[in-house]
Each structure stands twice: as C-alpha cells, then as structure tokens.
XYZ file of C-alpha atoms in Angstrom:
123
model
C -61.373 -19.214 -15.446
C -60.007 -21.635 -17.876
C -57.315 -23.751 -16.521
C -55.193 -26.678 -18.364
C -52.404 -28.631 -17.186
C -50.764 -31.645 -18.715
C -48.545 -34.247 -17.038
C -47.139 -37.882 -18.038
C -43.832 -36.656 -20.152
C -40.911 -38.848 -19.430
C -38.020 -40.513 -21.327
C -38.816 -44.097 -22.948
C -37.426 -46.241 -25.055
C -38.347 -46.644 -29.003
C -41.431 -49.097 -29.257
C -42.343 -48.240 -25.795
C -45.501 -45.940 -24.598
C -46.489 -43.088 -22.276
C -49.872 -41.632 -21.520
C -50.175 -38.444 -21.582
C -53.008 -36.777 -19.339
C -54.339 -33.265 -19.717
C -56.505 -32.229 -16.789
C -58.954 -28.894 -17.592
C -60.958 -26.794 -15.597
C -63.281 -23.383 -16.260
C -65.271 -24.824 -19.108
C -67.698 -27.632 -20.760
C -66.716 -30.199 -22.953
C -69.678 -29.981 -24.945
C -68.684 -25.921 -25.821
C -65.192 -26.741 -26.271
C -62.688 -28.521 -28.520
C -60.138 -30.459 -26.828
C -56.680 -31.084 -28.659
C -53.091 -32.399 -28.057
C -49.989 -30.762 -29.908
C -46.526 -30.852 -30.227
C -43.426 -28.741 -30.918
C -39.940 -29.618 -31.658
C -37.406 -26.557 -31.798
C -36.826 -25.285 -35.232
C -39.830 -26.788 -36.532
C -43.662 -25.767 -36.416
C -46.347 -26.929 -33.925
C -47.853 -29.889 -34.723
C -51.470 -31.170 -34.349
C -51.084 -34.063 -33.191
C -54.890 -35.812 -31.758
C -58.464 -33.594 -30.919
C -61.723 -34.144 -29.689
C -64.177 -31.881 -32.304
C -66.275 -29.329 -30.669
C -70.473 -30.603 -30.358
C -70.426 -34.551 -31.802
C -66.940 -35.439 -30.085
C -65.517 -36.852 -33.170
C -61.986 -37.912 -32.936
C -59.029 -36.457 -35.010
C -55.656 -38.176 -34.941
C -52.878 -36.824 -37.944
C -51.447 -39.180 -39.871
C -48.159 -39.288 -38.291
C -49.766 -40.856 -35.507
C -52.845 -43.143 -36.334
C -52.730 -46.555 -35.160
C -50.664 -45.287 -32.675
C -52.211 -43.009 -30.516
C -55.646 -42.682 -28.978
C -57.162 -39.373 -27.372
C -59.398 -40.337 -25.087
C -62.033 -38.371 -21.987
C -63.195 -39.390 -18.744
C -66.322 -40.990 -19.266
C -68.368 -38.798 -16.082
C -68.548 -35.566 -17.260
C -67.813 -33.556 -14.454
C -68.856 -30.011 -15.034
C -65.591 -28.681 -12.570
C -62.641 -30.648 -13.720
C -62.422 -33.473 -16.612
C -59.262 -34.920 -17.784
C -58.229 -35.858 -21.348
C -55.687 -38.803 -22.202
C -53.679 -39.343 -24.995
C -52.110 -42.768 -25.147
C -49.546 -43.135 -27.236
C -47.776 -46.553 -28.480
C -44.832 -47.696 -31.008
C -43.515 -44.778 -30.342
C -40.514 -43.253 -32.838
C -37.646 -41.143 -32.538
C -39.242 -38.269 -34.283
C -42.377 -38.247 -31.550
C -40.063 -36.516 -29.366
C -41.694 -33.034 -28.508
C -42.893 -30.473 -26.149
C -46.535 -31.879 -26.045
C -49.004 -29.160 -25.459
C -52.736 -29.489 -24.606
C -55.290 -26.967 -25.927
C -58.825 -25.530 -25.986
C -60.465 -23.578 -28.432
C -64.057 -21.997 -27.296
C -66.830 -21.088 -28.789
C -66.362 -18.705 -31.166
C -63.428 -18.738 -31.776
C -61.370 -19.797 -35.025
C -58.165 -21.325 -32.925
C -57.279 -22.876 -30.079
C -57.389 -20.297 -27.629
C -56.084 -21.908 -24.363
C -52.891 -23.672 -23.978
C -51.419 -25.471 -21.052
C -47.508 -25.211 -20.242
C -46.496 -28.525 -22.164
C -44.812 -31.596 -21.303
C -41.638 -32.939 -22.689
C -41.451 -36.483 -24.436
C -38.506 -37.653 -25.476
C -37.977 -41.205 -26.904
C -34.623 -42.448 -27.316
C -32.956 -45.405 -29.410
C-alpha cells in the first residue's frame, strides 16, 4: 500500500527558507515519479519540482528555479525513502498548500497524493 506524508510547513519570513520533506512508502523509486505541488485557494494546482520516472531527471517550474531544489535520500531503501524540497528566497506568492505526489507506472497522472502542508511566507 502506497503511503505519502509530507511535513516541514511553517510560517517564515520573505527571503527566508523551509525544507520541505515528503516521506513515501508502498513503492520503488525507480517505477515511480516523485513530485511536489502546490495550491492556493481560488487558483489551480501548481507543479511546482519532480523527480522523472526511470533516469531521475529533475524538473523545477520556472516560478521556482534557482530557488528550490528537490532532492532523495541517497540509500535507496526499498520500505520507506524520503524526498526533500528545499526551498530559498522565498516570495509572498510561494505561499500554498504544498502537496507531494506519485504517479505509477502506467499511469498518465499523478495518482497518489499526500494530505499537504501549509507554507505561508509573510512580509
């Protein structure tokens, strides 16, 4: 069974950072691709940073490079593994519900989601 939890929200201060961690269970990293989002309400979600399934290849959207960094625990451990995503400089508008996710083989979406996380920077 395919579990995902994330943890490291808080309140910071513009220009500060938080690391976010994501810790998942039931499932390789090899078979699966790994990525963080975010939501604010009244807007959609957001892609914000992924690992891509088979080479590991890192994604980060624009609104973000330079600033964050997804990262894995090097050890793969074939029960539990825990992604990061580091995030620096951070702005106003990176305050979200951040939301880690899964997507398996075969399928066309990210198909497991973990509760989210709330981030909220402030001026």
């Amino acid at each position: 069974e395919v579990h995902i939890v994330e943890s490291g929200g808080g309140l910071v201060q513009t220009g500060g950072s938080l690391r976010l961690s994501c810790t998942v269970s039931g499932f390789s990293f090899d078979d699966y691709a790994i990525g963080w989002f975010r939501r604010v309400p009244g807007k959609e979600r957001e892609g914000v940073s992924c690992f891509n399934r088979g080479d590991g290849s890192t994604y980060h959207a624009d609104s973000v490079k330079g600033r964050f960094t997804i990262s894995r625990d090097s050890a793969r451990n074939p029960v539990k593994n825990t992604v990061y995503l580091q995030m620096n400089s951070l702005k106003l508008e990176d305050t979200a519900v951040y939301y880690c996710a899964a997507q398996s083989l075969g399928s066309t979406q990210y198909n497991y989601w973990g509760q989210g996380t709330q981030v909220t920077v402030s001026s």
